[in-house]
Amino acid sequence: MTSPSAAVLATYGRNGFVEGVHIGHAVVVDASGEITDAWGDPDHALMARSSAKPMQASAMVRLGLELPSRLLALAASSHSGEARHLDGARAILAEASLDSSALQTPPDFPLDPIIRDAWIQSGRRPTRIGMNCSGKHSAMLATCRLRGWSTHDYLDPGHPLQLAILDEVRSLTGDPVTEVGIDGCGAPVHVMSLRGLARAGSAVVLASADSPERRVADAMREHPEMVGGANRDVTAFMRAVPGLLAKDGAEGVYVAALPDGTGIAMKVEDGSARGRQVAMAAILLRVAPDSASRTVLEALASIPMLGGGRPVGAVESPLRIPTD
């Protein structure tokens, strides 16, 4: 629901004329969880969508799930559908003596448009493992097998796995989290505050090295290509900023955290992926250390608008300009 306190997170225009805006909310917190900067409402309630995956994966590790680092990163991914992603999901399932028929993700084409088009051109149909959340679902099934829990109903909000994930989300966000819906992949999705999502990002990077949440964060940062894919901004952000943890989510959600515990969360109200990208790049240009690749961040902070096949404008964010 649109909030009257929403701020402009990005603009899009051509030939010097601003054609429209993407409004929403963004917040930056420090290592103690205190707000250091905010645009719009820092306590805006949102469904975190796939930005909650680091918390979901942390809960599974806490339940005893053991995966190699690259597969643990995949468990927290919204992958592009590259061969390494689908092979990784199959490997997680095989270790639990399962195959892709156990997945309850909706059949889908890969998220990456180039790979998707190649599938369509070759006559391939949507599959459950091709859906971008199949890494998470494979890890959920493996966790159920490990704990001796049923797998046919692993997505039920009352299932022991989902109750453990809810506890983890409450612990990391500091929010009561009383509302639960169903995400696009069929798994439960939790309503939390934007500030709570930023606090969770901060908490996972500051946790002790052997903790479940830190193991997930370290795996994601070590293997950013497993979290997104070769052509994804979430992967580019983690490669550009040393030690950055980042996770995108549907409907304009993003969470990120720097090694010092600076946590960032945003929600673009119209769900725009382009607005989400340039706003996150703008914030990172403000708060990332000097060792970050500014060239990459500058490129991500502007998306060309074309006219007749030529750049005539851009999607950009006002957040990159420091406020007095």
Short mmCIF file of C-alpha atoms in Angstrom, two decimals:
data_model
loop_
_atom_site.label_atom_id
_atom_site.label_comp_id
_atom_site.label_asym_id
_atom_site.label_seq_id
_atom_site.Cartn_x
_atom_site.Cartn_y
_atom_site.Cartn_z
CA MET A 1 0.00 0.00 0.00
CA THR A 2 1.39 3.40 -0.98
CA SER A 3 2.48 5.48 2.00
CA PRO A 4 1.98 9.26 2.01
CA SER A 5 5.50 9.62 3.37
CA ALA A 6 7.16 7.88 0.40
CA ALA A 7 10.21 9.59 -1.11
CA VAL A 8 11.49 9.73 -4.67
CA LEU A 9 14.08 6.95 -4.96
CA ALA A 10 14.64 7.19 -8.71
CA THR A 11 13.65 9.28 -11.70
CA TYR A 12 13.41 8.40 -15.37
CA GLY A 13 13.47 10.85 -18.22
CA ARG A 14 14.60 11.65 -21.72
CA ASN A 15 16.15 14.70 -23.35
CA GLY A 16 16.24 16.60 -20.06
CA PHE A 17 12.55 16.04 -19.28
CA VAL A 18 11.68 13.96 -16.21
CA GLU A 19 9.06 11.53 -17.49
CA GLY A 20 8.25 9.95 -14.14
CA VAL A 21 9.49 8.79 -10.75
CA HIS A 22 9.80 5.65 -8.67
CA ILE A 23 8.82 6.38 -5.07
CA GLY A 24 9.44 4.28 -1.99
CA HIS A 25 11.38 3.98 1.24
CA ALA A 26 15.00 3.36 2.15
CA VAL A 27 16.92 3.22 5.40
CA VAL A 28 20.53 2.93 6.55
CA VAL A 29 21.36 1.65 10.04
CA ASP A 30 24.64 1.37 11.88
CA ALA A 31 26.09 -1.65 13.67
CA SER A 32 23.89 -0.99 16.69
CA GLY A 33 20.73 -0.88 14.57
CA GLU A 34 20.32 2.88 14.91
CA ILE A 35 19.13 4.80 11.86
CA THR A 36 21.83 6.96 10.26
CA ASP A 37 19.89 7.95 7.13
CA ALA A 38 16.38 7.43 5.80
CA TRP A 39 14.16 8.39 2.90
CA GLY A 40 10.44 7.94 3.23
CA ASP A 41 9.26 5.85 6.19
CA PRO A 42 12.02 3.75 7.85
CA ASP A 43 9.34 1.68 9.60
CA HIS A 44 7.37 1.00 6.42
CA ALA A 45 5.84 -2.49 6.61
CA LEU A 46 6.72 -4.78 3.73
CA MET A 47 6.91 -8.38 2.64
CA ALA A 48 10.65 -8.94 2.32
CA ARG A 49 10.19 -11.45 -0.51
CA SER A 50 13.52 -12.98 -1.60
CA SER A 51 15.51 -10.45 0.44
CA ALA A 52 14.61 -12.71 3.37
CA LYS A 53 16.53 -15.67 1.91
CA PRO A 54 19.70 -15.14 3.98
CA MET A 55 17.51 -15.47 7.09
CA GLN A 56 15.75 -18.55 5.71
CA ALA A 57 19.07 -20.20 4.88
CA SER A 58 20.43 -19.30 8.32
CA ALA A 59 17.52 -21.11 9.95
CA MET A 60 18.27 -24.22 7.90
CA VAL A 61 21.94 -24.17 8.92
CA ARG A 62 20.86 -23.76 12.54
CA LEU A 63 18.76 -26.90 12.08
CA GLY A 64 21.87 -28.80 11.03
CA LEU A 65 22.04 -28.39 7.25
CA GLU A 66 25.62 -28.75 6.01
CA LEU A 67 26.42 -27.67 2.46
CA PRO A 68 29.59 -26.67 0.64
CA SER A 69 29.98 -22.91 0.53
CA ARG A 70 28.86 -22.49 -3.09
CA LEU A 71 25.73 -24.58 -2.50
CA LEU A 72 24.95 -22.70 0.72
CA ALA A 73 25.06 -19.48 -1.34
CA LEU A 74 22.65 -21.13 -3.78
CA ALA A 75 20.29 -21.92 -0.88
CA ALA A 76 20.00 -18.15 -0.32
CA SER A 77 19.71 -17.30 -4.01
CA SER A 78 17.25 -16.08 -6.59
CA HIS A 79 19.34 -17.62 -9.32
CA SER A 80 19.36 -16.80 -13.02
CA GLY A 81 18.95 -20.38 -14.19
CA GLU A 82 22.52 -20.89 -15.36
CA ALA A 83 23.85 -24.45 -15.61
CA ARG A 84 25.82 -24.06 -12.36
CA HIS A 85 22.61 -23.09 -10.55
CA LEU A 86 20.50 -25.99 -11.82
CA ASP A 87 23.36 -28.47 -11.31
CA GLY A 88 23.80 -27.13 -7.77
CA ALA A 89 20.13 -27.57 -6.93
CA ARG A 90 20.25 -31.13 -8.27
CA ALA A 91 23.32 -31.82 -6.12
CA ILE A 92 21.56 -30.61 -2.96
CA LEU A 93 18.58 -32.84 -3.74
CA ALA A 94 20.72 -35.86 -4.62
CA GLU A 95 22.55 -35.64 -1.31
CA ALA A 96 19.14 -35.97 0.36
CA SER A 97 18.20 -38.91 -1.94
CA LEU A 98 15.66 -36.73 -3.76
CA ASP A 99 15.24 -35.36 -7.25
CA SER A 100 13.51 -32.36 -8.79
CA SER A 101 10.11 -34.08 -8.63
CA ALA A 102 10.10 -33.31 -4.88
CA LEU A 103 10.23 -29.55 -5.52
CA GLN A 104 7.02 -27.60 -5.03
CA THR A 105 8.19 -24.50 -6.86
CA PRO A 106 5.85 -23.49 -9.70
CA PRO A 107 7.25 -24.52 -13.10
CA ASP A 108 9.01 -21.57 -14.66
CA PHE A 109 11.58 -20.49 -17.22
CA PRO A 110 15.00 -19.24 -16.02
CA LEU A 111 15.12 -15.68 -14.73
CA ASP A 112 17.91 -14.60 -17.07
CA PRO A 113 16.24 -13.39 -20.30
CA ILE A 114 19.00 -14.73 -22.57
CA ILE A 115 18.82 -18.20 -21.03
CA ARG A 116 15.02 -18.05 -21.03
CA ASP A 117 14.92 -17.21 -24.73
CA ALA A 118 17.35 -20.03 -25.50
CA TRP A 119 15.06 -22.46 -23.65
CA ILE A 120 12.05 -21.30 -25.61
CA GLN A 121 13.89 -21.44 -28.94
CA SER A 122 15.01 -24.99 -28.21
CA GLY A 123 11.46 -26.06 -27.30
CA ARG A 124 12.13 -26.52 -23.58
CA ARG A 125 9.20 -26.04 -21.25
CA PRO A 126 9.05 -24.38 -17.81
CA THR A 127 10.36 -26.65 -15.05
CA ARG A 128 10.30 -26.63 -11.26
CA ILE A 129 14.09 -26.63 -11.06
CA GLY A 130 14.30 -23.79 -13.57
CA MET A 131 12.37 -21.52 -11.22
CA ASN A 132 14.71 -19.02 -9.54
CA CYS A 133 13.94 -20.23 -6.00
CA SER A 134 14.83 -23.89 -6.63
CA GLY A 135 18.08 -23.57 -4.67
CA LYS A 136 16.19 -22.49 -1.55
CA HIS A 137 13.55 -25.17 -2.01
CA SER A 138 16.18 -27.87 -2.52
CA ALA A 139 17.82 -26.81 0.74
CA MET A 140 14.44 -26.83 2.50
CA LEU A 141 13.81 -30.39 1.37
CA ALA A 142 17.31 -31.45 2.41
CA THR A 143 16.76 -29.92 5.85
CA CYS A 144 13.48 -31.80 6.22
CA ARG A 145 15.19 -35.09 5.33
CA LEU A 146 17.96 -34.36 7.82
CA ARG A 147 15.46 -33.72 10.63
CA GLY A 148 13.16 -36.61 9.73
CA TRP A 149 10.30 -34.24 8.87
CA SER A 150 7.72 -34.75 6.14
CA THR A 151 8.55 -33.34 2.72
CA HIS A 152 5.16 -33.35 1.02
CA ASP A 153 4.01 -30.37 3.10
CA TYR A 154 7.32 -28.55 3.62
CA LEU A 155 5.79 -25.24 2.50
CA ASP A 156 2.95 -25.28 5.01
CA PRO A 157 3.36 -22.30 7.40
CA GLY A 158 2.73 -24.70 10.31
CA HIS A 159 5.47 -27.15 9.24
CA PRO A 160 8.36 -27.40 11.75
CA LEU A 161 10.77 -26.07 9.14
CA GLN A 162 8.68 -22.97 8.47
CA LEU A 163 8.15 -22.35 12.18
CA ALA A 164 11.93 -22.47 12.69
CA ILE A 165 12.39 -19.98 9.84
CA LEU A 166 9.79 -17.68 11.42
CA ASP A 167 11.73 -17.77 14.71
CA GLU A 168 14.93 -16.90 12.83
CA VAL A 169 13.28 -13.97 11.05
CA ARG A 170 11.95 -12.62 14.34
CA SER A 171 15.34 -12.96 16.00
CA LEU A 172 17.35 -11.27 13.23
CA THR A 173 14.92 -8.44 12.45
CA GLY A 174 13.89 -7.69 16.03
CA ASP A 175 10.32 -7.41 14.76
CA PRO A 176 7.34 -9.39 16.13
CA VAL A 177 6.45 -10.65 12.60
CA THR A 178 2.80 -11.56 13.13
CA GLU A 179 1.67 -11.54 9.49
CA VAL A 180 2.63 -14.34 7.10
CA GLY A 181 1.66 -14.68 3.43
CA ILE A 182 2.66 -16.91 0.54
CA ASP A 183 5.51 -15.88 -1.74
CA GLY A 184 5.61 -16.36 -5.50
CA CYS A 185 7.56 -19.60 -5.08
CA GLY A 186 4.93 -20.98 -2.67
CA ALA A 187 6.97 -20.59 0.53
CA PRO A 188 5.77 -18.46 3.45
CA VAL A 189 6.74 -14.78 3.24
CA HIS A 190 6.85 -12.57 6.33
CA VAL A 191 5.78 -8.99 6.93
CA MET A 192 8.43 -6.91 8.71
CA SER A 193 9.54 -3.31 8.98
CA LEU A 194 12.08 -1.82 6.60
CA ARG A 195 14.24 -0.99 9.62
CA GLY A 196 13.95 -4.61 10.76
CA LEU A 197 15.15 -5.87 7.37
CA ALA A 198 18.17 -3.53 7.55
CA ARG A 199 18.88 -4.71 11.11
CA ALA A 200 18.83 -8.30 9.88
CA GLY A 201 21.38 -7.51 7.18
CA SER A 202 23.61 -5.91 9.78
CA ALA A 203 23.17 -8.82 12.19
CA VAL A 204 24.23 -11.55 9.76
CA VAL A 205 27.52 -9.86 8.80
CA LEU A 206 28.40 -9.02 12.43
CA ALA A 207 27.63 -12.48 13.84
CA SER A 208 30.46 -14.69 15.07
CA ALA A 209 32.33 -16.55 12.33
CA ASP A 210 30.95 -19.98 13.25
CA SER A 211 27.31 -18.89 13.64
CA PRO A 212 24.68 -20.07 11.12
CA GLU A 213 23.89 -16.55 9.92
CA ARG A 214 27.54 -15.62 9.39
CA ARG A 215 28.20 -18.87 7.54
CA VAL A 216 25.41 -17.97 5.13
CA ALA A 217 26.67 -14.40 4.73
CA ASP A 218 30.23 -15.58 4.09
CA ALA A 219 29.06 -18.15 1.53
CA MET A 220 27.06 -15.52 -0.36
CA ARG A 221 29.97 -13.09 -0.38
CA GLU A 222 32.39 -15.79 -1.47
CA HIS A 223 30.12 -16.93 -4.31
CA PRO A 224 28.09 -13.93 -5.51
CA GLU A 225 27.61 -15.64 -8.89
CA MET A 226 25.53 -18.31 -7.12
CA VAL A 227 23.31 -15.70 -5.43
CA GLY A 228 22.25 -14.10 -8.73
CA GLY A 229 24.12 -14.76 -11.92
CA ALA A 230 26.54 -13.42 -14.49
CA ASN A 231 24.23 -10.61 -15.64
CA ARG A 232 22.63 -9.63 -12.34
CA ASP A 233 23.11 -6.41 -10.40
CA VAL A 234 23.10 -8.20 -7.03
CA THR A 235 26.17 -10.16 -8.12
CA ALA A 236 27.83 -7.03 -9.52
CA PHE A 237 27.29 -5.14 -6.26
CA MET A 238 28.96 -7.85 -4.18
CA ARG A 239 31.88 -8.05 -6.61
CA ALA A 240 32.31 -4.26 -6.62
CA VAL A 241 32.25 -3.61 -2.86
CA PRO A 242 34.65 -5.72 -0.75
CA GLY A 243 32.78 -7.68 1.92
CA LEU A 244 29.33 -6.49 0.86
CA LEU A 245 26.35 -8.78 1.42
CA ALA A 246 23.40 -8.05 -0.87
CA LYS A 247 20.12 -9.76 -1.69
CA ASP A 248 17.45 -8.54 -4.08
CA GLY A 249 13.78 -9.31 -3.68
CA ALA A 250 10.68 -9.13 -5.85
CA GLU A 251 8.51 -6.02 -5.96
CA GLY A 252 11.34 -3.56 -5.48
CA VAL A 253 12.92 -4.89 -2.27
CA TYR A 254 16.66 -4.87 -1.55
CA VAL A 255 18.83 -5.51 1.50
CA ALA A 256 22.57 -5.02 1.83
CA ALA A 257 25.17 -4.84 4.59
CA LEU A 258 28.80 -3.74 4.77
CA PRO A 259 31.36 -5.60 6.89
CA ASP A 260 31.25 -2.86 9.55
CA GLY A 261 27.58 -3.61 10.18
CA THR A 262 26.10 -0.78 8.11
CA GLY A 263 22.74 -2.17 6.99
CA ILE A 264 20.67 -0.91 4.05
CA ALA A 265 17.10 -1.82 3.11
CA MET A 266 14.69 -0.41 0.55
CA LYS A 267 11.26 -0.90 -0.95
CA VAL A 268 10.27 0.69 -4.27
CA GLU A 269 6.50 0.97 -4.06
CA ASP A 270 5.75 0.23 -7.71
CA GLY A 271 7.99 -2.85 -7.58
CA SER A 272 10.44 -1.49 -10.15
CA ALA A 273 13.66 -3.48 -10.53
CA ARG A 274 15.34 -0.62 -12.36
CA GLY A 275 14.44 1.86 -9.63
CA ARG A 276 15.69 -0.59 -7.00
CA GLN A 277 19.04 -1.01 -8.75
CA VAL A 278 19.89 2.66 -9.24
CA ALA A 279 18.75 3.59 -5.72
CA MET A 280 20.92 0.89 -4.15
CA ALA A 281 23.88 1.99 -6.26
CA ALA A 282 23.31 5.59 -5.16
CA ILE A 283 23.24 4.65 -1.48
CA LEU A 284 26.36 2.52 -1.82
CA LEU A 285 28.15 5.44 -3.48
CA ARG A 286 27.37 7.38 -0.29
CA VAL A 287 28.31 4.76 2.31
CA ALA A 288 30.70 2.23 0.73
CA PRO A 289 34.39 2.45 1.66
CA ASP A 290 36.92 4.00 -0.73
CA SER A 291 38.14 0.52 -1.65
CA ALA A 292 34.89 -0.12 -3.51
CA SER A 293 34.94 -0.10 -7.29
CA ARG A 294 33.36 3.29 -7.90
CA THR A 295 33.39 2.71 -11.64
CA VAL A 296 31.08 -0.30 -11.30
CA LEU A 297 28.81 1.51 -8.85
CA GLU A 298 28.62 4.55 -11.15
CA ALA A 299 27.60 2.28 -14.04
CA LEU A 300 24.91 0.59 -11.93
CA ALA A 301 23.61 3.98 -10.76
CA SER A 302 22.38 4.91 -14.24
CA ILE A 303 20.30 2.88 -16.72
CA PRO A 304 20.04 4.38 -20.23
CA MET A 305 16.66 5.31 -21.69
CA LEU A 306 16.64 4.83 -25.46
CA GLY A 307 15.07 6.85 -28.24
CA GLY A 308 15.37 5.42 -31.73
CA GLY A 309 17.90 2.95 -30.40
CA ARG A 310 20.14 5.69 -28.96
CA PRO A 311 20.55 6.85 -25.34
CA VAL A 312 18.47 9.98 -24.79
CA GLY A 313 18.04 9.89 -21.02
CA ALA A 314 18.48 7.68 -17.99
CA VAL A 315 16.99 6.14 -14.88
CA GLU A 316 18.91 7.72 -12.00
CA SER A 317 18.55 8.30 -8.28
CA PRO A 318 18.64 11.57 -6.33
CA LEU A 319 19.88 9.64 -3.28
CA ARG A 320 23.47 9.79 -4.49
CA ILE A 321 23.56 13.53 -3.76
CA PRO A 322 24.51 14.03 -0.07
CA THR A 323 21.94 15.97 1.95
CA ASP A 324 22.90 18.86 4.19
#
